[in-house]
Short mmCIF file of C-alpha atoms and ligand atoms in Angstrom, two decimals:
data_model
loop_
_atom_site.label_atom_id
_atom_site.label_comp_id
_atom_site.label_asym_id
_atom_site.label_seq_id
_atom_site.Cartn_x
_atom_site.Cartn_y
_atom_site.Cartn_z
CA GLY A 217 -22.48 2.47 -5.49
CA TYR A 218 -21.91 2.64 -9.22
CA LEU A 219 -21.14 -0.22 -11.57
CA ARG A 220 -20.23 0.75 -15.13
CA PRO A 221 -22.52 -0.58 -17.86
CA GLU A 222 -19.73 -0.44 -20.46
CA THR A 223 -15.96 0.09 -20.56
CA ALA A 224 -16.29 2.96 -23.03
CA GLN A 225 -16.53 5.91 -20.65
CA GLY A 226 -13.23 5.06 -18.94
CA GLN A 227 -11.58 5.46 -22.32
CA PHE A 228 -13.34 8.73 -23.15
CA VAL A 229 -12.32 10.48 -19.93
CA ASN A 230 -8.71 9.58 -20.82
CA PHE A 231 -9.07 10.94 -24.34
CA SER A 232 -6.51 13.77 -24.05
CA ARG A 233 -3.84 11.43 -22.70
CA LEU A 234 -4.59 8.80 -25.36
CA LEU A 235 -4.29 11.46 -28.07
CA GLU A 236 -0.94 12.50 -26.59
CA PHE A 237 0.25 8.86 -26.67
CA ASN A 238 -0.62 8.91 -30.36
CA ASN A 239 1.52 12.04 -30.91
CA GLN A 240 -1.64 14.17 -31.38
CA LYS A 241 -2.33 12.37 -34.66
CA MET A 242 -5.78 11.40 -35.90
CA PRO A 243 -7.40 8.99 -36.54
CA PHE A 244 -6.50 6.54 -33.80
CA ALA A 245 -8.17 4.04 -31.49
CA SER A 246 -8.13 2.87 -27.90
CA ALA A 247 -9.36 -0.53 -26.73
CA MET A 248 -10.26 -2.11 -23.43
CA VAL A 249 -11.38 -5.49 -22.09
CA GLY A 250 -13.13 -5.59 -18.75
CA ARG A 251 -16.18 -6.39 -16.67
CA SER A 252 -19.43 -4.50 -17.31
CA PHE A 253 -22.65 -4.61 -15.37
CA ARG A 254 -26.33 -4.39 -16.29
CA ASN A 255 -29.31 -4.45 -14.01
CA GLU A 256 -31.06 -7.18 -16.03
CA ILE A 257 -34.56 -7.88 -14.74
CA ALA A 258 -34.44 -11.54 -15.77
CA PRO A 259 -30.88 -12.85 -16.05
CA ARG A 260 -31.01 -16.31 -17.61
CA GLN A 261 -29.86 -18.43 -20.55
CA GLY A 262 -26.39 -19.13 -19.20
CA LEU A 263 -23.84 -16.64 -20.48
CA LEU A 264 -26.34 -14.89 -22.75
CA ARG A 265 -28.04 -12.57 -20.27
CA VAL A 266 -26.09 -11.95 -17.09
CA ARG A 267 -25.70 -9.02 -14.71
CA GLU A 268 -21.91 -9.09 -14.89
CA PHE A 269 -20.06 -9.90 -18.09
CA THR A 270 -16.83 -9.39 -19.99
CA MET A 271 -16.86 -6.75 -22.65
CA ALA A 272 -14.22 -5.80 -25.21
CA GLU A 273 -14.59 -2.36 -26.75
CA VAL A 274 -12.68 -0.42 -29.37
CA GLU A 275 -13.15 3.34 -29.50
CA HIS A 276 -11.94 4.61 -32.84
CA TYR A 277 -11.70 8.43 -33.02
CA VAL A 278 -12.31 10.07 -36.40
CA ASP A 279 -12.55 13.53 -37.90
CA PRO A 280 -16.31 14.25 -38.25
CA GLU A 281 -15.61 15.86 -41.63
CA ASN A 282 -13.76 12.81 -42.96
CA LYS A 283 -14.80 9.36 -41.80
CA ASP A 284 -12.81 7.51 -44.46
CA HIS A 285 -10.59 4.71 -43.16
CA PRO A 286 -6.99 4.45 -44.44
CA ARG A 287 -7.24 0.64 -44.73
CA PHE A 288 -10.78 0.42 -46.12
CA ASP A 289 -9.42 -0.85 -49.47
CA GLU A 290 -8.21 -4.02 -47.74
CA VAL A 291 -11.76 -5.02 -46.76
CA ALA A 292 -13.96 -3.35 -49.42
CA HIS A 293 -14.38 -6.63 -51.37
CA ILE A 294 -15.66 -8.63 -48.37
CA GLU A 295 -19.29 -9.72 -48.63
CA LEU A 296 -21.35 -9.42 -45.46
CA PRO A 297 -24.85 -10.73 -44.70
CA LEU A 298 -26.56 -7.37 -44.06
CA LEU A 299 -30.08 -6.78 -42.80
CA PRO A 300 -30.57 -3.03 -43.39
CA SER A 301 -33.35 -1.23 -41.52
CA GLN A 302 -35.34 -0.68 -44.74
CA VAL A 303 -35.41 -4.45 -45.41
CA GLN A 304 -36.73 -5.01 -41.87
CA LEU A 305 -39.33 -2.27 -42.28
CA ASP A 306 -40.49 -4.07 -45.42
CA GLY A 307 -41.22 -7.05 -43.16
CA LYS A 308 -38.31 -9.20 -44.36
CA THR A 309 -35.70 -11.04 -42.31
CA THR A 310 -33.45 -12.53 -45.00
CA PRO A 311 -30.05 -10.84 -45.04
CA VAL A 312 -28.72 -9.39 -48.30
CA MET A 313 -25.18 -10.42 -49.24
CA MET A 314 -23.40 -7.17 -50.04
CA ARG A 315 -19.77 -6.13 -50.50
CA ILE A 316 -18.98 -3.70 -47.73
CA GLY A 317 -17.48 -1.32 -50.34
CA ASP A 318 -20.86 -1.21 -52.13
CA ALA A 319 -22.75 -0.87 -48.84
CA VAL A 320 -20.77 2.28 -47.99
CA THR A 321 -20.97 3.74 -51.51
CA SER A 322 -24.75 3.25 -51.61
CA GLY A 323 -25.17 4.79 -48.15
CA THR A 324 -26.53 1.57 -46.62
CA VAL A 325 -23.67 1.78 -44.12
CA ASP A 326 -23.03 5.40 -43.10
CA ASN A 327 -19.26 5.69 -43.55
CA GLN A 328 -16.01 3.85 -44.33
CA THR A 329 -14.80 3.56 -40.75
CA LEU A 330 -18.05 1.96 -39.62
CA GLY A 331 -17.89 -0.33 -42.68
CA TYR A 332 -14.26 -1.18 -41.97
CA PHE A 333 -15.14 -2.34 -38.47
CA LEU A 334 -18.18 -4.34 -39.63
CA ALA A 335 -15.84 -6.21 -42.00
CA ARG A 336 -13.24 -6.74 -39.26
CA ILE A 337 -15.92 -8.04 -36.88
CA TYR A 338 -17.01 -10.45 -39.62
CA LEU A 339 -13.43 -11.65 -40.22
CA TYR A 340 -12.91 -12.09 -36.48
CA LEU A 341 -16.11 -14.11 -36.01
CA MET A 342 -15.21 -16.31 -38.98
CA ALA A 343 -11.65 -16.75 -37.67
CA VAL A 344 -12.83 -18.00 -34.27
CA GLY A 345 -15.30 -20.43 -35.87
CA ILE A 346 -18.78 -18.86 -35.97
CA LYS A 347 -20.82 -20.43 -38.79
CA HIS A 348 -21.29 -18.09 -41.72
CA GLU A 349 -24.92 -19.08 -42.32
CA LEU A 350 -25.76 -18.36 -38.65
CA LEU A 351 -24.45 -14.78 -38.67
CA ARG A 352 -26.09 -11.57 -39.79
CA PHE A 353 -25.49 -7.83 -39.36
CA ARG A 354 -28.74 -6.13 -38.41
CA GLN A 355 -29.04 -2.37 -38.64
CA HIS A 356 -30.86 -0.67 -35.79
CA LEU A 357 -34.26 0.67 -36.74
CA PRO A 358 -34.60 4.46 -36.37
CA ASN A 359 -36.60 3.99 -33.12
CA GLU A 360 -33.99 1.58 -31.65
CA MET A 361 -30.95 3.72 -32.25
CA ALA A 362 -29.55 5.76 -29.36
CA HIS A 363 -30.46 9.42 -29.96
CA TYR A 364 -26.81 10.38 -30.41
CA ALA A 365 -25.91 7.55 -32.82
CA THR A 366 -25.46 8.27 -36.53
CA ASP A 367 -25.70 4.60 -37.53
CA CYS A 368 -25.62 1.32 -35.62
CA TRP A 369 -25.35 -2.36 -36.61
CA ASP A 370 -25.42 -5.48 -34.45
CA ALA A 371 -23.62 -8.70 -35.34
CA GLU A 372 -26.30 -11.25 -34.44
CA ILE A 373 -25.53 -14.94 -34.14
CA LYS A 374 -28.18 -17.64 -34.30
CA THR A 375 -28.13 -20.16 -31.46
CA SER A 376 -30.70 -22.52 -29.95
CA HIS A 377 -31.99 -19.40 -28.13
CA GLY A 378 -32.65 -17.57 -31.42
CA TRP A 379 -30.75 -14.63 -32.90
CA ILE A 380 -28.51 -13.09 -30.24
CA GLU A 381 -26.82 -9.69 -30.39
CA CYS A 382 -23.15 -10.50 -29.82
CA VAL A 383 -21.30 -7.44 -31.12
CA GLY A 384 -22.68 -3.91 -31.40
CA CYS A 385 -21.01 -1.48 -33.79
CA ALA A 386 -22.12 2.15 -33.55
CA ASP A 387 -21.10 5.57 -34.74
CA ARG A 388 -21.58 7.44 -31.44
CA SER A 389 -20.85 10.83 -33.06
CA ALA A 390 -19.23 13.40 -30.73
CA TYR A 391 -21.77 12.71 -27.97
CA ASP A 392 -19.60 11.21 -25.22
CA LEU A 393 -16.61 13.53 -25.57
CA THR A 394 -18.88 16.59 -25.74
CA LYS A 395 -20.80 15.56 -22.61
CA HIS A 396 -17.70 14.76 -20.55
CA SER A 397 -16.21 18.04 -21.64
CA ALA A 398 -19.33 20.04 -20.73
CA TYR A 399 -19.55 18.54 -17.22
CA THR A 400 -15.83 18.56 -16.36
CA LYS A 401 -15.00 21.84 -18.15
CA GLU A 402 -11.97 20.00 -19.59
CA LYS A 403 -11.40 20.28 -23.32
CA LEU A 404 -11.59 16.90 -25.06
CA CYS A 405 -10.74 17.89 -28.58
CA VAL A 406 -8.16 17.72 -31.33
CA ARG A 407 -6.13 20.76 -32.45
CA GLU A 408 -4.76 20.60 -35.96
CA ASN A 409 -2.58 23.20 -37.69
CA LEU A 410 -4.38 24.49 -40.77
CA PRO A 411 -2.43 24.32 -44.05
CA GLU A 412 -3.71 27.86 -44.84
CA PRO A 413 -4.85 30.34 -42.15
CA LEU A 414 -8.64 30.71 -42.07
CA VAL A 415 -9.84 34.34 -42.15
CA THR A 416 -13.45 35.01 -41.07
CA GLU A 417 -15.61 37.90 -39.95
CA LYS A 418 -17.31 37.36 -36.60
CA LEU A 419 -19.45 39.38 -34.20
CA VAL A 420 -17.66 39.69 -30.86
CA CYS A 421 -19.08 40.88 -27.54
CA GLU A 422 -16.69 42.56 -25.11
CA THR A 423 -17.72 43.62 -21.62
CA ASN A 424 -16.82 46.92 -20.00
CA SER A 425 -15.58 45.65 -16.64
CA LYS A 426 -15.96 49.02 -14.86
CA VAL A 427 -19.74 48.94 -15.34
CA PHE A 428 -20.51 45.26 -16.08
CA GLY A 429 -19.13 43.80 -12.80
CA PRO A 430 -20.60 46.33 -10.36
CA LYS A 431 -24.05 46.18 -12.04
CA LEU A 432 -24.41 42.40 -12.28
CA LYS A 433 -22.38 41.48 -9.18
CA ARG A 434 -22.33 37.66 -8.68
CA ALA A 435 -24.09 37.05 -11.99
CA ALA A 436 -21.38 38.96 -13.93
CA LYS A 437 -19.26 35.90 -14.80
CA PRO A 438 -22.09 33.58 -15.94
CA VAL A 439 -23.70 36.40 -17.97
CA GLN A 440 -20.35 37.18 -19.59
CA GLU A 441 -19.80 33.50 -20.45
CA HIS A 442 -23.31 33.36 -21.88
CA LEU A 443 -22.71 36.41 -24.09
CA GLU A 444 -19.40 34.97 -25.33
CA SER A 445 -21.09 31.71 -26.32
CA LEU A 446 -23.86 33.35 -28.39
CA SER A 447 -24.14 32.89 -32.14
CA ASP A 448 -23.85 35.83 -34.54
CA ALA A 449 -27.65 35.81 -34.97
CA ASN A 450 -28.29 36.11 -31.22
CA LEU A 451 -25.67 38.82 -30.78
CA THR A 452 -27.24 40.77 -33.67
CA ALA A 453 -30.60 40.62 -31.86
CA ILE A 454 -29.02 41.99 -28.66
CA GLN A 455 -27.17 44.64 -30.64
CA SER A 456 -30.38 45.92 -32.27
CA ALA A 457 -32.30 45.84 -28.94
CA LEU A 458 -29.55 47.95 -27.37
CA SER A 459 -29.67 50.54 -30.15
CA THR A 460 -33.49 50.76 -30.46
CA ASP A 461 -34.64 50.24 -26.83
CA GLY A 462 -31.48 51.23 -24.98
CA LYS A 463 -31.47 47.87 -23.22
CA ALA A 464 -31.58 44.09 -23.85
CA THR A 465 -32.57 41.14 -21.70
CA VAL A 466 -30.35 38.10 -21.22
CA VAL A 467 -31.93 34.89 -19.88
CA LEU A 468 -29.71 32.35 -18.10
CA SER A 469 -30.82 28.78 -17.52
CA GLY A 470 -28.94 25.70 -16.36
CA THR A 471 -26.35 27.85 -14.51
CA SER A 472 -25.73 28.77 -10.88
CA ALA A 473 -27.26 32.22 -11.54
CA ASP A 474 -30.42 31.40 -13.52
CA GLY A 475 -32.72 34.37 -14.18
CA GLU A 476 -33.25 37.45 -16.38
CA TYR A 477 -30.64 40.21 -16.55
CA GLU A 478 -30.81 43.63 -18.14
CA ILE A 479 -27.90 44.82 -20.29
CA THR A 480 -27.40 48.46 -21.24
CA PRO A 481 -25.19 49.93 -24.02
CA ASP A 482 -22.55 51.16 -21.52
CA MET A 483 -21.94 47.57 -20.33
CA VAL A 484 -20.88 45.93 -23.62
CA THR A 485 -19.40 46.58 -27.06
CA ILE A 486 -20.66 44.34 -29.86
CA GLU A 487 -18.76 44.66 -33.14
CA THR A 488 -17.57 42.72 -36.16
CA ARG A 489 -13.94 41.62 -36.04
CA THR A 490 -11.73 39.87 -38.58
CA ILE A 491 -10.48 36.65 -37.07
CA THR A 492 -7.49 34.74 -38.43
CA GLU A 493 -7.28 31.12 -37.29
CA HIS A 494 -4.14 29.01 -37.70
CA VAL A 495 -5.47 26.01 -35.85
CA ARG A 496 -8.62 23.96 -36.38
CA GLU A 497 -10.18 22.66 -33.19
CA TYR A 498 -12.77 19.88 -33.28
CA THR A 499 -14.33 17.15 -31.17
CA PRO A 500 -13.74 13.75 -32.80
CA ASN A 501 -16.55 11.35 -33.57
CA VAL A 502 -16.29 7.85 -32.18
CA ILE A 503 -16.92 4.56 -33.99
CA GLU A 504 -17.33 1.81 -31.41
CA PRO A 505 -17.33 -1.95 -31.92
CA SER A 506 -18.47 -3.50 -28.64
CA PHE A 507 -17.97 -7.27 -28.14
CA GLY A 508 -19.89 -9.33 -25.59
CA VAL A 509 -17.23 -11.96 -24.93
CA GLY A 510 -19.52 -14.44 -23.10
CA ARG A 511 -22.13 -14.37 -25.84
CA ILE A 512 -19.52 -15.00 -28.55
CA LEU A 513 -18.02 -17.82 -26.49
CA TYR A 514 -21.43 -19.42 -25.92
CA SER A 515 -22.31 -19.22 -29.64
CA LEU A 516 -18.92 -20.63 -30.54
CA LEU A 517 -19.49 -23.64 -28.27
CA GLU A 518 -22.88 -24.32 -29.86
CA HIS A 519 -21.58 -23.90 -33.42
CA SER A 520 -18.58 -26.14 -32.73
CA PHE A 521 -20.40 -29.02 -31.06
CA ASN A 522 -20.71 -32.11 -33.30
CA VAL A 523 -21.36 -35.83 -33.09
CA ARG A 524 -19.79 -38.51 -35.33
CA ALA A 525 -22.07 -39.73 -38.10
CA GLY A 526 -23.96 -42.79 -36.90
CA ASP A 527 -22.70 -42.55 -33.31
CA GLU A 528 -24.31 -39.89 -31.11
CA GLN A 529 -22.18 -40.89 -28.15
CA ARG A 530 -19.00 -39.76 -29.89
CA SER A 531 -19.14 -35.98 -29.63
CA PHE A 532 -16.38 -33.54 -30.47
CA PHE A 533 -15.75 -29.80 -30.59
CA SER A 534 -14.53 -28.67 -34.02
CA PHE A 535 -12.60 -25.69 -32.58
CA LYS A 536 -10.34 -23.87 -35.00
CA PRO A 537 -6.69 -24.20 -33.96
CA ALA A 538 -6.67 -20.48 -33.04
CA VAL A 539 -9.19 -21.01 -30.21
CA ALA A 540 -8.56 -24.66 -29.20
CA PRO A 541 -7.11 -24.75 -25.66
CA PHE A 542 -4.56 -27.41 -26.73
CA LYS A 543 -3.44 -27.39 -30.32
CA CYS A 544 -1.87 -30.80 -30.50
CA LEU A 545 -2.15 -34.08 -28.65
CA VAL A 546 0.96 -36.25 -28.43
CA LEU A 547 0.41 -39.91 -27.63
CA PRO A 548 2.07 -43.32 -27.79
CA LEU A 549 0.30 -46.17 -29.55
CA SER A 550 0.58 -48.19 -26.33
CA GLY A 551 2.48 -48.20 -23.03
CA HIS A 552 5.57 -49.79 -24.65
CA ALA A 553 8.76 -48.45 -22.97
CA SER A 554 10.45 -47.60 -26.29
CA PHE A 555 7.83 -44.92 -27.01
CA ALA A 556 8.71 -42.72 -24.01
CA LYS A 557 11.73 -40.95 -25.45
CA PRO A 558 10.36 -40.01 -28.93
CA LEU A 559 7.11 -38.99 -27.22
CA GLN A 560 8.85 -36.42 -25.00
CA ASP A 561 10.99 -35.34 -27.93
CA VAL A 562 7.93 -34.53 -30.07
CA ALA A 563 6.16 -32.71 -27.20
CA ARG A 564 9.28 -30.67 -26.41
CA ARG A 565 9.76 -29.66 -30.07
CA LEU A 566 6.13 -28.58 -30.36
CA ARG A 567 6.28 -26.46 -27.20
CA ALA A 568 9.62 -24.94 -28.27
CA GLY A 569 7.86 -23.99 -31.51
CA GLY A 570 5.10 -22.21 -29.57
CA VAL A 571 2.46 -24.93 -30.00
CA PRO A 572 0.63 -25.81 -26.75
CA ALA A 573 0.73 -29.62 -26.66
CA ARG A 574 -0.76 -32.19 -24.34
CA VAL A 575 0.59 -35.69 -23.76
CA ASP A 576 -1.95 -38.49 -23.21
CA ASP A 577 0.03 -41.62 -22.35
CA ALA A 578 -2.49 -43.27 -20.00
CA ALA A 579 -1.77 -46.93 -20.59
CA SER A 580 -5.21 -47.88 -19.26
CA ALA A 581 -7.04 -46.43 -22.27
CA SER A 582 -6.92 -47.72 -25.85
CA ILE A 583 -5.57 -45.42 -28.55
CA GLY A 584 -9.10 -45.02 -29.95
CA ARG A 585 -10.47 -43.97 -26.57
CA ARG A 586 -7.66 -41.47 -26.11
CA TYR A 587 -8.34 -39.94 -29.55
CA ALA A 588 -12.04 -39.75 -28.70
CA ARG A 589 -11.61 -38.02 -25.35
CA ASN A 590 -9.28 -35.42 -26.84
CA ASP A 591 -11.77 -34.86 -29.66
CA GLU A 592 -14.27 -34.03 -26.92
CA LEU A 593 -11.84 -31.33 -25.71
CA GLY A 594 -11.57 -30.01 -29.25
CA THR A 595 -7.84 -30.69 -29.73
CA PRO A 596 -7.43 -30.33 -33.51
CA PHE A 597 -4.32 -32.46 -34.15
CA ALA A 598 -2.74 -35.60 -32.72
CA ILE A 599 0.74 -36.98 -33.26
CA THR A 600 1.17 -40.67 -32.52
CA VAL A 601 4.44 -42.44 -31.79
CA ASP A 602 4.25 -46.13 -32.78
CA PHE A 603 6.50 -49.14 -33.56
CA GLN A 604 7.49 -47.66 -36.91
CA THR A 605 8.93 -44.58 -35.15
CA ALA A 606 11.83 -46.60 -33.77
CA ASP A 607 12.50 -48.07 -37.25
CA ASP A 608 12.37 -44.99 -39.46
CA GLY A 609 11.81 -41.90 -37.27
CA THR A 610 8.30 -41.28 -38.63
CA VAL A 611 5.10 -40.51 -36.68
CA THR A 612 1.47 -40.17 -37.71
CA LEU A 613 -0.53 -36.93 -37.72
CA ARG A 614 -4.30 -37.13 -37.24
CA GLU A 615 -6.84 -34.36 -37.78
CA ARG A 616 -9.86 -34.30 -35.46
CA ASP A 617 -12.78 -33.47 -37.80
CA THR A 618 -11.89 -35.89 -40.61
CA THR A 619 -10.10 -38.42 -38.32
CA LYS A 620 -7.76 -38.95 -41.30
CA GLN A 621 -4.06 -39.57 -40.76
CA ILE A 622 -0.80 -39.13 -42.65
CA ARG A 623 2.72 -40.30 -41.83
CA ALA A 624 6.03 -38.41 -42.14
CA PRO A 625 9.35 -37.89 -40.31
CA ILE A 626 9.09 -36.15 -36.89
CA ASP A 627 10.75 -32.92 -38.11
CA GLU A 628 8.34 -32.58 -41.01
CA ILE A 629 5.25 -33.34 -38.89
CA VAL A 630 6.27 -30.77 -36.23
CA GLU A 631 6.71 -28.14 -38.97
CA LEU A 632 3.37 -29.09 -40.52
CA VAL A 633 1.58 -28.73 -37.16
CA LYS A 634 3.14 -25.29 -36.64
CA CYS A 635 1.85 -24.21 -40.08
CA LEU A 636 -1.60 -25.75 -39.48
CA VAL A 637 -1.86 -23.94 -36.13
CA ASN A 638 -0.78 -20.55 -37.45
CA GLY A 639 -3.09 -20.96 -40.43
CA SER A 640 -0.41 -20.80 -43.14
CA THR A 641 -1.46 -24.23 -44.42
CA SER A 642 -4.73 -26.19 -44.38
CA TRP A 643 -5.49 -29.86 -43.71
CA ASP A 644 -6.75 -30.21 -47.31
CA ASP A 645 -3.33 -28.99 -48.47
CA VAL A 646 -1.60 -31.52 -46.26
CA LEU A 647 -3.82 -34.35 -47.55
CA SER A 648 -3.11 -33.39 -51.15
CA LYS A 649 0.64 -33.87 -50.56
CA HIS A 650 0.72 -36.94 -48.30
CA PRO A 651 -0.82 -40.39 -48.73
CA LEU A 652 -3.41 -41.46 -46.17
CA VAL A 653 -2.55 -43.94 -43.46
CA ASP A 654 -4.99 -46.79 -42.88
CA THR A 655 -6.71 -46.01 -39.56
CA SER A 656 -9.29 -48.78 -39.55
CA THR A 657 -7.92 -50.20 -36.29
CA SER A 658 -6.89 -47.12 -34.27
CA ASP A 659 -10.01 -44.96 -34.60
CA SER A 660 -12.62 -47.67 -34.40
CA THR A 661 -11.67 -48.88 -30.92
CA ALA A 662 -13.09 -45.82 -29.17
P1 AMP B 99 -24.74 -2.83 -25.70
O1 AMP B 99 -23.86 -1.75 -25.14
O2 AMP B 99 -26.03 -2.99 -24.99
O3 AMP B 99 -24.87 -2.76 -27.20
O4 AMP B 99 -23.97 -4.19 -25.39
C1 AMP B 99 -22.76 -4.51 -26.02
C2 AMP B 99 -22.57 -5.99 -26.05
O5 AMP B 99 -22.53 -6.52 -24.72
C3 AMP B 99 -23.74 -6.73 -26.70
O6 AMP B 99 -23.52 -6.86 -28.07
C4 AMP B 99 -23.73 -8.07 -26.01
O7 AMP B 99 -22.85 -8.95 -26.68
C5 AMP B 99 -23.15 -7.77 -24.65
N1 AMP B 99 -24.20 -7.75 -23.59
C6 AMP B 99 -25.07 -6.76 -23.31
N2 AMP B 99 -25.85 -7.07 -22.25
C7 AMP B 99 -25.46 -8.31 -21.82
C8 AMP B 99 -25.87 -9.19 -20.76
N3 AMP B 99 -26.83 -8.87 -19.90
N4 AMP B 99 -25.24 -10.39 -20.64
C9 AMP B 99 -24.25 -10.72 -21.49
N5 AMP B 99 -23.81 -9.94 -22.50
C10 AMP B 99 -24.40 -8.75 -22.68
#
């Protein structure tokens, strides 16, 4: 049996089709999320080291002669905590804060595309709620780097288990596509029309089939392929051996007809030809960010876990709205019958606006207890329907981390929650525009 250790190879073998989907245009990327498997000797530490885990990988294909990224300008100003290999070799472990634009210009990070993805990984980890001071990008030391990699950085996150590699980001060069191509004999390359035809002089070896085939028999094809693949320097050596000694020896290895074969002048013609090329053919290089989803999730849980000051029993997850399973809790102040209709109305409006909402109307629990248990689930916002709702159509909006509340009409609160959830406004913004509601009774009864 075979279990893949990464999702990458499934993407590489589909390269030609992916390129076609992209109208043969470079650069472009493919991405995949799926299970990967590693034969770990000691699986342990929960989600951190397992034999089967979820991986998300982007394979970004670039021209090896131009690894600039068209959107690098958008991220060049972002400062990343970098731990370059030289800093580690000097025995230091403190990351250097560096703008990614400067890191690429100074050669600390090999190229723009790799730098672009390091910045995007950083933005992603910040967006889901990883703590900035517990994140670093560590460059692989020369002896750690895969032999085919040009440069490689790991996003490492600090948890109670130490620094954990959560995202790898490597320039894998043309290694994978070249290997697949060599073994399958399928071309995995890009063909680009040249703006100007390229004229070059090249030594070419042609075989004389009348003599070549009968003399070499079954070895004829592999020997011919070998001769056609030789560099100018090797062909020159054969050419001079043929003219001085009247024969040359060709050695095949790694083929079905390995051995030594003698070539004589009547079997081949080696001469310089002028070659005009209209198309450039090349194997792309691949920049690969590789996310270990379980490790990121575990780190996120640790970084988001908090307890209320002075009360260790009251824990809560400070999930960002983007990752919180429920974005908004909707609850009545008590089990009073008049609250039922506005409660459903608020929940329906939130859901219609694309905000996953949860109703907690269990009459058996106090309002404070219901806030507290939804804080434990990490629900960032809570809308409460109370006696004032029937009078003036207003409800309160509570934020989980600060436990502060404001009051406004239902329509306005629903709009505010939509903006808070999609990130177009912040809780600080909301607080600066609305007076605080006194919560001394509701939150203290937990
Ligand atoms: P690698 O291809 O070894 O660089 O792994 C890519 C990513 O997969 C790493 O950055 C980790 O986040 C994740 N990963 C690797 N091995 C494991 C494992 N045994 N358990 C969980 N996640 C893993």
